[in-house]
Amino acid sequence: SYDPDFGHLFKVLADFDPVIDREAGPERYAGVLARIVRDEELHHFDRTGVAALVEHGARLASSRGTLTAQFARVADIAREACFLSQRRENGDLVRSEDVWAAIRNTRARGSLPARRFRDLVRQGTLRVQVSGEVIGQINGLAVLSAGPITYGFPARITASIGAGSAGIINIEGQAQLSGSIHTKGFHILGGLLRHLLHTDHPLAFSASLAFEQSYGGIDGDSASCAEICCLLSALTNMPIRQNLAITGSIDQVGHVQAIGGVNEKIEGFFDICCEQGLTGDQGVVIPKANAGDLMLKPELVESALKGEFHIYAVDTVQEALEVLTGVPAGERNQEGPYPPDSLLGKAIEKAEEYWLLSVQSPMYLEDDDQETEAEGQKAADSPE
């Protein structure tokens, strides 16, 4: 970037991939561990210890079928696991429990932001609801970083709607707290609404969306699926389950697309649910495209196996709406519109009500008269 002669002096371009294939990965991890153990005179690892490091490598990669090639981070875990094994009886070999203990210790040392967030939720300073049903409110999922460690946490999103002509207002955008990618995801909502609510009249309503108790900038489009579900809940007066959180981006035809940090986001909501008490019906809705990226901590996997926590993988906004509301979203076909008792059928009915209110309002009629008068004046001034 800075030396104009660099390209002439170094003519071989080499890209370094941050991940390796998972099929050949375990042998490579074992080889790296063997060299570290030999060079640094550490305790040897048994097969469970190597397997635990491979699982951690899959989590760091956060990509289906791959392991991280950042061996420096893996080696740090290996060194701490070796130290912990020396404090255990019969600790001549490093086992899986030593590796998982080292991973937990690493996360705990950098968990101050996450612990403060949970404390604020426990004290009631931050309002996060993990039970019941609310209209126009949903639990989105966000992430924060503490050095190389990432933590997930729920973000309460609300929507309000009424008759008008302002369209959808992004409160974060109005306050200049919205990054460019988040703003793009927000604008996609308008295209998706026109696709889902294909009416023979203009969509005439005013709505606002906000991340509540968020006082810093936000970016990314992973909350766009939560935003459209929250908006449709406010439009139809259909309550959303607060025992669920959702993450995922959307496109203009309603597909739920993959996002980053899926493991951390699931675990962040799981930790909040544990703080307030697991009820057996709590869970997270994620994009189906991220299902192969999951590498969750053992206690969450155990809770899911017991039926205490659930993970739903969805491919479309309609599937997400059905999970969140328990009401059929409805499907349009060539024979006619959505069924009237479906969620999208009710959304179209409500959109028509708002449009009728808008066209009957004096302001609308006044604007219409002014537009007609302007067109008449323009015709009178025309040479023709």
CSV table of C-alpha atoms in Angstrom, one decimal:
chain,number,residue,atom,x,y,z
A,1,SER,CA,0.0,0.0,0.0
A,2,TYR,CA,2.8,2.4,0.8
A,3,ASP,CA,5.8,1.3,-1.2
A,4,PRO,CA,5.5,1.7,-5.0
A,5,ASP,CA,8.4,-0.7,-5.6
A,6,PHE,CA,7.0,-3.5,-3.5
A,7,GLY,CA,5.2,-5.1,-6.4
A,8,HIS,CA,8.4,-5.2,-8.4
A,9,LEU,CA,10.5,-6.6,-5.6
A,10,PHE,CA,8.1,-9.3,-4.4
A,11,LYS,CA,6.4,-10.9,-7.4
A,12,VAL,CA,4.7,-13.9,-5.7
A,13,LEU,CA,1.2,-13.2,-4.4
A,14,ALA,CA,0.2,-15.5,-1.5
A,15,ASP,CA,-3.1,-15.4,0.4
A,16,PHE,CA,-3.3,-16.9,3.8
A,17,ASP,CA,-6.6,-18.6,4.6
A,18,PRO,CA,-7.8,-18.1,8.2
A,19,VAL,CA,-9.5,-21.5,8.2
A,20,ILE,CA,-8.7,-25.1,7.2
A,21,ASP,CA,-10.9,-27.9,6.1
A,22,ARG,CA,-12.4,-29.8,9.0
A,23,GLU,CA,-11.8,-33.3,7.5
A,24,ALA,CA,-8.0,-32.9,7.6
A,25,GLY,CA,-8.0,-30.5,10.6
A,26,PRO,CA,-7.8,-32.9,13.6
A,27,GLU,CA,-4.5,-34.4,12.3
A,28,ARG,CA,-3.1,-30.9,11.8
A,29,TYR,CA,-4.2,-29.8,15.2
A,30,ALA,CA,-2.6,-32.9,16.7
A,31,GLY,CA,0.7,-32.2,14.8
A,32,VAL,CA,0.8,-28.6,16.0
A,33,LEU,CA,0.1,-29.7,19.6
A,34,ALA,CA,2.8,-32.3,19.4
A,35,ARG,CA,5.4,-29.7,18.4
A,36,ILE,CA,4.3,-27.2,21.1
A,37,VAL,CA,4.4,-30.0,23.8
A,38,ARG,CA,7.9,-31.0,22.6
A,39,ASP,CA,9.3,-27.5,22.3
A,40,GLU,CA,7.9,-26.2,25.5
A,41,GLU,CA,8.1,-29.4,27.5
A,42,LEU,CA,4.4,-29.5,28.4
A,43,HIS,CA,2.3,-32.4,29.4
A,44,HIS,CA,1.0,-34.6,26.5
A,45,PHE,CA,-2.7,-34.4,25.5
A,46,ASP,CA,-4.9,-37.5,25.4
A,47,ARG,CA,-7.4,-38.0,22.6
A,48,THR,CA,-10.2,-36.2,24.5
A,49,GLY,CA,-8.0,-33.1,25.0
A,50,VAL,CA,-7.2,-32.9,21.3
A,51,ALA,CA,-10.9,-33.4,20.4
A,52,ALA,CA,-11.8,-30.5,22.7
A,53,LEU,CA,-9.3,-28.2,21.1
A,54,VAL,CA,-10.6,-29.2,17.6
A,55,GLU,CA,-14.2,-28.3,18.8
A,56,HIS,CA,-12.9,-25.0,20.0
A,57,GLY,CA,-11.2,-24.4,16.7
A,58,ALA,CA,-14.5,-25.1,14.9
A,59,ARG,CA,-16.2,-22.5,17.2
A,60,LEU,CA,-13.5,-19.9,16.4
A,61,ALA,CA,-13.9,-20.5,12.7
A,62,SER,CA,-17.7,-20.1,12.9
A,63,SER,CA,-18.1,-21.6,9.5
A,64,ARG,CA,-19.6,-24.9,8.4
A,65,GLY,CA,-16.9,-27.6,7.8
A,66,THR,CA,-13.9,-25.6,8.8
A,67,LEU,CA,-11.5,-25.1,11.7
A,68,THR,CA,-9.6,-21.9,12.5
A,69,ALA,CA,-6.0,-21.6,11.3
A,70,GLN,CA,-5.2,-19.1,14.1
A,71,PHE,CA,-3.1,-21.6,16.0
A,72,ALA,CA,-1.7,-18.9,18.3
A,73,ARG,CA,-5.1,-18.7,20.0
A,74,VAL,CA,-5.4,-22.5,20.1
A,75,ALA,CA,-1.9,-22.8,21.5
A,76,ASP,CA,-2.7,-20.3,24.4
A,77,ILE,CA,-5.7,-22.5,25.4
A,78,ALA,CA,-3.4,-25.6,25.2
A,79,ARG,CA,-0.8,-24.0,27.5
A,80,GLU,CA,-3.4,-23.0,30.1
A,81,ALA,CA,-5.0,-26.5,29.9
A,82,CYS,CA,-1.6,-28.0,30.6
A,83,PHE,CA,-1.2,-25.8,33.7
A,84,LEU,CA,-4.7,-26.7,35.0
A,85,SER,CA,-4.0,-30.4,34.5
A,86,GLN,CA,-0.9,-30.2,36.8
A,87,ARG,CA,-3.3,-29.1,39.6
A,88,ARG,CA,-5.4,-32.2,39.2
A,89,GLU,CA,-4.7,-35.7,40.6
A,90,ASN,CA,-3.3,-38.0,38.0
A,91,GLY,CA,-2.7,-35.0,35.8
A,92,ASP,CA,0.0,-36.6,33.7
A,93,LEU,CA,-2.2,-36.1,30.6
A,94,VAL,CA,-4.2,-33.1,29.5
A,95,ARG,CA,-7.9,-34.1,29.1
A,96,SER,CA,-11.0,-32.5,27.7
A,97,GLU,CA,-12.1,-31.2,31.1
A,98,ASP,CA,-8.8,-29.2,31.4
A,99,VAL,CA,-9.3,-27.7,27.9
A,100,TRP,CA,-12.9,-26.7,28.7
A,101,ALA,CA,-11.8,-25.2,32.0
A,102,ALA,CA,-9.2,-23.1,30.2
A,103,ILE,CA,-11.8,-21.9,27.7
A,104,ARG,CA,-14.2,-20.9,30.5
A,105,ASN,CA,-11.4,-19.1,32.3
A,106,THR,CA,-10.4,-17.2,29.2
A,107,ARG,CA,-14.0,-16.0,28.6
A,108,ALA,CA,-14.5,-15.2,32.3
A,109,ARG,CA,-11.4,-12.9,32.4
A,110,GLY,CA,-12.9,-10.8,29.6
A,111,SER,CA,-16.5,-11.0,30.6
A,112,LEU,CA,-16.9,-7.8,32.4
A,113,PRO,CA,-19.2,-6.1,29.8
A,114,ALA,CA,-21.4,-9.2,29.7
A,115,ARG,CA,-21.6,-9.5,33.5
A,116,ARG,CA,-22.5,-5.8,33.8
A,117,PHE,CA,-25.3,-6.3,31.2
A,118,ARG,CA,-26.7,-9.2,33.2
A,119,ASP,CA,-26.5,-7.3,36.4
A,120,LEU,CA,-28.5,-4.4,34.9
A,121,VAL,CA,-31.1,-6.8,33.6
A,122,ARG,CA,-31.3,-8.5,37.0
A,123,GLN,CA,-31.7,-5.1,38.7
A,124,GLY,CA,-34.4,-4.0,36.3
A,125,THR,CA,-32.4,-1.1,34.9
A,126,LEU,CA,-32.4,-2.7,31.5
A,127,ARG,CA,-35.8,-4.0,30.4
A,128,VAL,CA,-35.5,-7.4,28.9
A,129,GLN,CA,-38.6,-9.7,28.9
A,130,VAL,CA,-38.1,-13.5,28.5
A,131,SER,CA,-41.7,-14.5,29.2
A,132,GLY,CA,-45.2,-13.6,28.1
A,133,GLU,CA,-46.4,-12.0,24.9
A,134,VAL,CA,-46.3,-8.3,23.8
A,135,ILE,CA,-47.6,-6.5,20.7
A,136,GLY,CA,-44.9,-4.6,18.8
A,137,GLN,CA,-42.0,-5.8,20.9
A,138,ILE,CA,-39.4,-8.4,20.1
A,139,ASN,CA,-36.0,-9.6,21.4
A,140,GLY,CA,-33.3,-9.0,18.8
A,141,LEU,CA,-29.7,-10.2,19.3
A,142,ALA,CA,-26.5,-8.2,19.1
A,143,VAL,CA,-22.9,-8.8,19.9
A,144,LEU,CA,-20.1,-6.9,21.7
A,145,SER,CA,-16.4,-7.6,21.8
A,146,ALA,CA,-13.8,-7.7,24.5
A,147,GLY,CA,-10.6,-8.0,22.7
A,148,PRO,CA,-10.7,-11.2,20.6
A,149,ILE,CA,-13.7,-12.5,22.6
A,150,THR,CA,-17.2,-11.8,21.5
A,151,TYR,CA,-20.3,-11.9,23.7
A,152,GLY,CA,-24.0,-11.9,22.6
A,153,PHE,CA,-26.9,-10.1,24.4
A,154,PRO,CA,-30.6,-9.5,23.6
A,155,ALA,CA,-31.7,-6.1,22.4
A,156,ARG,CA,-35.3,-5.0,22.9
A,157,ILE,CA,-36.8,-3.7,19.6
A,158,THR,CA,-40.2,-1.9,19.6
A,159,ALA,CA,-42.5,-0.7,16.8
A,160,SER,CA,-45.5,1.7,16.8
A,161,ILE,CA,-47.8,2.3,13.8
A,162,GLY,CA,-50.8,4.4,12.9
A,163,ALA,CA,-52.5,6.1,9.9
A,164,GLY,CA,-50.4,8.6,8.1
A,165,SER,CA,-48.0,9.1,5.2
A,166,ALA,CA,-44.6,9.2,6.8
A,167,GLY,CA,-43.8,5.6,6.0
A,168,ILE,CA,-41.4,3.7,8.2
A,169,ILE,CA,-39.1,5.8,10.4
A,170,ASN,CA,-35.8,4.5,11.6
A,171,ILE,CA,-35.3,6.2,15.0
A,172,GLU,CA,-31.6,5.2,15.1
A,173,GLY,CA,-31.1,6.7,11.7
A,174,GLN,CA,-32.9,9.9,12.6
A,175,ALA,CA,-30.6,10.2,15.6
A,176,GLN,CA,-27.5,9.5,13.4
A,177,LEU,CA,-26.7,6.4,15.4
A,178,SER,CA,-27.3,3.9,12.5
A,179,GLY,CA,-24.4,2.6,10.5
A,180,SER,CA,-24.6,2.3,6.7
A,181,ILE,CA,-25.2,-1.5,6.7
A,182,HIS,CA,-27.9,-1.2,9.3
A,183,THR,CA,-29.5,1.6,7.3
A,184,LYS,CA,-29.4,-0.5,4.2
A,185,GLY,CA,-31.1,-3.4,6.0
A,186,PHE,CA,-33.8,-1.0,7.3
A,187,HIS,CA,-34.5,0.3,3.8
A,188,ILE,CA,-35.0,-3.3,2.6
A,189,LEU,CA,-38.0,-3.4,4.9
A,190,GLY,CA,-39.9,-1.2,2.6
A,191,GLY,CA,-39.3,-3.4,-0.4
A,192,LEU,CA,-40.2,-6.5,1.6
A,193,LEU,CA,-43.5,-4.9,2.8
A,194,ARG,CA,-44.5,-4.1,-0.7
A,195,HIS,CA,-43.7,-7.8,-1.7
A,196,LEU,CA,-45.6,-9.3,1.2
A,197,LEU,CA,-48.6,-6.8,1.2
A,198,HIS,CA,-49.2,-6.6,-2.5
A,199,THR,CA,-52.2,-4.3,-2.4
A,200,ASP,CA,-54.1,-2.4,-5.1
A,201,HIS,CA,-53.7,0.9,-3.2
A,202,PRO,CA,-50.6,2.7,-1.7
A,203,LEU,CA,-49.4,1.7,1.7
A,204,ALA,CA,-50.4,4.7,3.8
A,205,PHE,CA,-49.3,4.5,7.4
A,206,SER,CA,-46.7,5.9,9.7
A,207,ALA,CA,-44.5,3.6,11.7
A,208,SER,CA,-41.4,3.9,13.8
A,209,LEU,CA,-38.8,1.3,14.9
A,210,ALA,CA,-36.3,1.7,17.7
A,211,PHE,CA,-33.7,-0.2,19.7
A,212,GLU,CA,-34.8,0.6,23.2
A,213,GLN,CA,-32.2,1.7,25.8
A,214,SER,CA,-29.5,1.8,23.2
A,215,TYR,CA,-27.3,4.9,23.6
A,216,GLY,CA,-24.5,4.2,21.1
A,217,GLY,CA,-24.1,3.5,17.4
A,218,ILE,CA,-25.4,0.3,15.9
A,219,ASP,CA,-24.5,-1.4,12.6
A,220,GLY,CA,-25.1,-4.6,10.7
A,221,ASP,CA,-28.2,-6.0,9.2
A,222,SER,CA,-28.7,-9.0,11.4
A,223,ALA,CA,-31.7,-7.3,13.2
A,224,SER,CA,-33.7,-6.7,10.0
A,225,CYS,CA,-35.7,-9.9,10.3
A,226,ALA,CA,-36.6,-9.0,13.9
A,227,GLU,CA,-37.6,-5.5,12.7
A,228,ILE,CA,-40.0,-6.7,10.0
A,229,CYS,CA,-41.6,-9.2,12.5
A,230,CYS,CA,-42.0,-6.5,15.1
A,231,LEU,CA,-43.5,-4.1,12.5
A,232,LEU,CA,-46.0,-6.7,11.3
A,233,SER,CA,-46.9,-7.5,14.9
A,234,ALA,CA,-47.7,-3.8,15.5
A,235,LEU,CA,-49.7,-3.6,12.2
A,236,THR,CA,-51.8,-6.7,13.0
A,237,ASN,CA,-52.1,-6.4,16.8
A,238,MET,CA,-50.7,-9.9,17.0
A,239,PRO,CA,-48.5,-10.4,20.1
A,240,ILE,CA,-45.0,-11.8,19.9
A,241,ARG,CA,-43.6,-14.4,22.2
A,242,GLN,CA,-41.0,-12.8,24.5
A,243,ASN,CA,-39.5,-16.1,25.5
A,244,LEU,CA,-37.9,-16.2,22.1
A,245,ALA,CA,-35.1,-14.0,20.5
A,246,ILE,CA,-34.4,-13.8,16.8
A,247,THR,CA,-31.5,-13.0,14.6
A,248,GLY,CA,-31.1,-12.9,10.8
A,249,SER,CA,-31.0,-10.5,7.9
A,250,ILE,CA,-33.6,-10.4,5.1
A,251,ASP,CA,-33.9,-9.7,1.4
A,252,GLN,CA,-36.7,-8.0,-0.4
A,253,VAL,CA,-38.5,-11.3,-1.1
A,254,GLY,CA,-38.5,-12.6,2.5
A,255,HIS,CA,-35.6,-15.0,2.7
A,256,VAL,CA,-33.8,-15.1,6.0
A,257,GLN,CA,-30.1,-14.8,5.4
A,258,ALA,CA,-27.0,-15.9,7.3
A,259,ILE,CA,-25.4,-13.6,9.9
A,260,GLY,CA,-22.2,-13.6,12.0
A,261,GLY,CA,-21.7,-14.5,15.6
A,262,VAL,CA,-24.5,-17.0,15.8
A,263,ASN,CA,-23.0,-19.0,18.6
A,264,GLU,CA,-22.4,-16.0,20.8
A,265,LYS,CA,-25.9,-14.6,20.2
A,266,ILE,CA,-27.6,-17.8,21.1
A,267,GLU,CA,-25.5,-18.2,24.3
A,268,GLY,CA,-26.1,-14.5,25.2
A,269,PHE,CA,-29.9,-15.0,25.3
A,270,PHE,CA,-29.5,-18.4,27.0
A,271,ASP,CA,-27.5,-16.8,29.8
A,272,ILE,CA,-30.2,-14.1,30.4
A,273,CYS,CA,-32.8,-16.9,30.5
A,274,CYS,CA,-30.8,-18.8,33.0
A,275,GLU,CA,-30.5,-15.6,35.2
A,276,GLN,CA,-34.3,-15.2,35.2
A,277,GLY,CA,-35.0,-18.9,35.3
A,278,LEU,CA,-35.5,-21.4,32.5
A,279,THR,CA,-39.1,-22.1,31.8
A,280,GLY,CA,-38.7,-24.9,29.2
A,281,ASP,CA,-40.3,-22.9,26.3
A,282,GLN,CA,-37.5,-20.3,25.7
A,283,GLY,CA,-35.2,-20.3,22.7
A,284,VAL,CA,-33.7,-18.6,19.7
A,285,VAL,CA,-34.8,-18.3,16.1
A,286,ILE,CA,-31.8,-18.3,13.7
A,287,PRO,CA,-31.4,-18.5,9.9
A,288,LYS,CA,-31.3,-22.0,8.5
A,289,ALA,CA,-28.1,-21.1,6.6
A,290,ASN,CA,-26.4,-20.8,10.0
A,291,ALA,CA,-27.5,-24.2,11.3
A,292,GLY,CA,-24.2,-25.9,10.2
A,293,ASP,CA,-22.1,-23.2,12.0
A,294,LEU,CA,-23.4,-24.1,15.5
A,295,MET,CA,-20.7,-25.1,18.1
A,296,LEU,CA,-22.4,-24.2,21.4
A,297,LYS,CA,-21.0,-24.5,24.9
A,298,PRO,CA,-21.7,-27.9,26.6
A,299,GLU,CA,-24.2,-26.6,29.2
A,300,LEU,CA,-26.4,-25.1,26.5
A,301,VAL,CA,-26.3,-28.3,24.5
A,302,GLU,CA,-27.2,-30.3,27.6
A,303,SER,CA,-30.1,-27.9,28.3
A,304,ALA,CA,-31.4,-28.3,24.7
A,305,LEU,CA,-31.2,-32.0,24.9
A,306,LYS,CA,-33.4,-31.9,28.1
A,307,GLY,CA,-35.9,-29.7,26.2
A,308,GLU,CA,-35.2,-26.7,28.4
A,309,PHE,CA,-34.0,-24.4,25.6
A,310,HIS,CA,-34.9,-24.5,21.9
A,311,ILE,CA,-33.3,-23.4,18.6
A,312,TYR,CA,-35.5,-22.9,15.6
A,313,ALA,CA,-33.9,-22.6,12.1
A,314,VAL,CA,-36.1,-20.8,9.6
A,315,ASP,CA,-35.7,-20.0,5.9
A,316,THR,CA,-38.3,-17.3,5.3
A,317,VAL,CA,-39.9,-14.5,7.2
A,318,GLN,CA,-43.2,-16.4,7.1
A,319,GLU,CA,-41.7,-19.3,9.0
A,320,ALA,CA,-40.2,-16.9,11.6
A,321,LEU,CA,-43.6,-15.1,12.1
A,322,GLU,CA,-45.3,-18.5,12.7
A,323,VAL,CA,-42.8,-19.5,15.3
A,324,LEU,CA,-42.9,-16.0,17.0
A,325,THR,CA,-46.7,-15.6,17.0
A,326,GLY,CA,-48.2,-19.1,16.8
A,327,VAL,CA,-50.4,-17.9,14.0
A,328,PRO,CA,-50.2,-19.1,10.3
A,329,ALA,CA,-48.5,-16.5,8.2
A,330,GLY,CA,-50.6,-17.3,5.2
A,331,GLU,CA,-49.6,-18.1,1.6
A,332,ARG,CA,-50.7,-16.3,-1.5
A,333,ASN,CA,-51.5,-18.2,-4.6
A,334,GLN,CA,-52.8,-17.4,-8.1
A,335,GLU,CA,-56.4,-18.1,-7.1
A,336,GLY,CA,-56.6,-15.3,-4.6
A,337,PRO,CA,-55.2,-13.4,-1.6
A,338,TYR,CA,-54.0,-14.6,1.7
A,339,PRO,CA,-56.6,-16.4,3.9
A,340,PRO,CA,-58.4,-13.8,6.0
A,341,ASP,CA,-57.5,-15.5,9.3
A,342,SER,CA,-53.8,-15.6,8.5
A,343,LEU,CA,-51.3,-13.0,9.8
A,344,LEU,CA,-50.5,-11.5,6.4
A,345,GLY,CA,-54.2,-11.5,5.6
A,346,LYS,CA,-54.9,-9.4,8.7
A,347,ALA,CA,-51.9,-7.2,7.7
A,348,ILE,CA,-53.4,-6.4,4.3
A,349,GLU,CA,-56.8,-5.8,5.9
A,350,LYS,CA,-55.3,-3.4,8.4
A,351,ALA,CA,-53.2,-1.6,5.7
A,352,GLU,CA,-56.4,-1.0,3.8
A,353,GLU,CA,-58.0,0.5,6.9
A,354,TYR,CA,-55.1,2.9,7.3
A,355,TRP,CA,-55.3,3.9,3.7
A,356,LEU,CA,-59.0,4.6,4.0
A,357,LEU,CA,-58.4,6.8,7.0
A,358,SER,CA,-55.6,8.6,5.2
A,359,VAL,CA,-57.8,9.4,2.1
A,360,GLN,CA,-60.6,10.6,4.3
A,361,SER,CA,-58.5,12.9,6.4
A,362,PRO,CA,-58.8,16.7,5.7
A,363,MET,CA,-55.1,17.0,5.2
A,364,TYR,CA,-55.2,14.4,2.5
A,365,LEU,CA,-58.2,16.0,0.8
A,366,GLU,CA,-56.5,19.4,1.0
A,367,ASP,CA,-53.3,18.1,-0.6
A,368,ASP,CA,-55.4,16.4,-3.3
A,369,ASP,CA,-57.3,19.6,-4.1
A,370,GLN,CA,-54.0,21.5,-4.3
A,371,GLU,CA,-52.6,18.9,-6.6
A,372,THR,CA,-55.7,19.1,-8.8
A,373,GLU,CA,-55.6,22.9,-8.9
A,374,ALA,CA,-51.9,22.9,-9.8
A,375,GLU,CA,-52.6,20.5,-12.6
A,376,GLY,CA,-55.4,22.7,-13.9
A,377,GLN,CA,-53.2,25.8,-13.7
A,378,LYS,CA,-50.5,23.9,-15.6
A,379,ALA,CA,-53.0,22.9,-18.3
A,380,ALA,CA,-54.2,26.6,-18.6
A,381,ASP,CA,-50.7,27.9,-18.9
A,382,SER,CA,-49.9,25.3,-21.6
A,383,PRO,CA,-49.7,26.6,-25.2
A,384,GLU,CA,-51.8,23.7,-26.4
